[in-house]
Amino acid sequence: MIKGSIVALVTPMIADTLKVDWDALERLVEWHIEQGTHALVAVGTTGESATLNVDEHSQVIKTTVNMSKGRIPIIAGTGANCTKEAIELTQAAKNAGANACLLVTPYYNKPTQEGLYLHYKTIAEAVEIDQILYNVPGRTACDMLPDTALRLSLIPNIVGIKEATGDLERAKKLINESPEDFAIYSGDDHTARELILLGGHGDISVTANVAPRLMSQMCSAALNGNAQQAFDIDQKLLPIHDAMFIESNPIPVKWAVNQLGIISGAIRLPLTQLSTSNQVKVKQALSDLSLI
């Protein structure tokens, strides 16, 4: 089971062309390994999966796996609102050597709970790789209810869920009623510490893009049951949690990683650069934590 601080990695792009910046991607991977990050998600929502074509999507996964050289688990974002496309992306991730896949609920379609169950069951049966469900109704307009997730948890290669509602009562139900080897990850940085202390297994994090060492330390403390240490670190991180969602993700986090000097701030339409007024706020949050 993958545990701890799992970075929902940004996809760096070249400013002039908006092509994927492979050199910057390698710098990111190396930096996160050095900072103590426990795992990486390549091409999730934060990785601009919606604006990468299928070839780019598959190549970013393959390249991230190759760059990691087995030193850190790589989870590939392979969800889609078309079951066939999700199978193709998941198979490509398996072929690339990813450790697991993260599959967001089908967006826009608004499937029923039975449709969600059959969607994930079909992908799991088609591709023999560990698969993690991803529920983020605020972005997808599709809410996978706990009972549906619990049904899916009985499928052998569906091994966890990223629950991004921030609803701790829902998380508690999943933790208490799912199989022991089924991982419950937070997808909400603001409530991740509490979810882990309830018995969750980690945080698939946006904040960890800019504060990886602190996020790693916070998750480790919570996993070890050291509630006070986890609280103290989380209090330091709170302004960063706020800043990373001051505009739609990944607009703020991509600008912030650029401020660290690792990547350009290039981002593809329909996303735009962080507004000038919010740049001041994000920069202040980074500065207050001595990140820049």
GROMACS .gro file of C-alpha atoms in nm, residues 5-11 28 31-32 37 40-41 46-47 189 205-212 215 244 249-250 253-254 256-257 260 262:
model
   34
    5SER     CA    1   0.241   1.254   0.102
    6ILE     CA    2   0.156   1.191  -0.261
    7VAL     CA    3   0.213   1.491  -0.488
    8ALA     CA    4  -0.047   1.564  -0.756
    9LEU     CA    5   0.233   1.678  -0.983
   10VAL     CA    6   0.210   1.980  -1.212
   11THR     CA    7   0.306   1.926  -1.577
   28LEU     CA    8   1.067   1.817  -1.047
   31TRP     CA    9   1.348   1.752  -0.627
   32HIS     CA   10   1.051   1.564  -0.485
   37THR     CA   11   0.786   1.294  -0.107
   40LEU     CA   12   0.392   1.110  -0.732
   41VAL     CA   13   0.074   1.131  -0.939
   46THR     CA   14  -0.327   1.929  -1.125
   47GLY     CA   15  -0.116   1.795  -1.412
  189ASP     CA   16  -0.531   1.949   0.182
  205SER     CA   17  -0.182   1.683  -0.240
  206VAL     CA   18  -0.166   2.010  -0.431
  207THR     CA   19   0.019   2.190  -0.150
  208ALA     CA   20   0.298   1.931  -0.165
  209ASN     CA   21   0.401   2.073  -0.502
  210VAL     CA   22   0.546   2.376  -0.321
  211ALA     CA   23   0.607   2.249   0.034
  212PRO     CA   24   0.696   1.881  -0.017
  215MET     CA   25   0.381   1.786   0.376
  244MET     CA   26  -0.323   2.712  -0.364
  249ASN     CA   27  -0.641   2.460  -0.953
  250PRO     CA   28  -0.378   2.436  -1.102
  253VAL     CA   29   0.013   2.610  -0.778
  254LYS     CA   30   0.173   2.630  -1.120
  256ALA     CA   31   0.390   2.914  -0.720
  257VAL     CA   32   0.621   2.636  -0.846
  260LEU     CA   33   1.051   2.836  -0.665
  262ILE     CA   34   1.198   2.494  -1.097
   0.00000   0.00000   0.00000
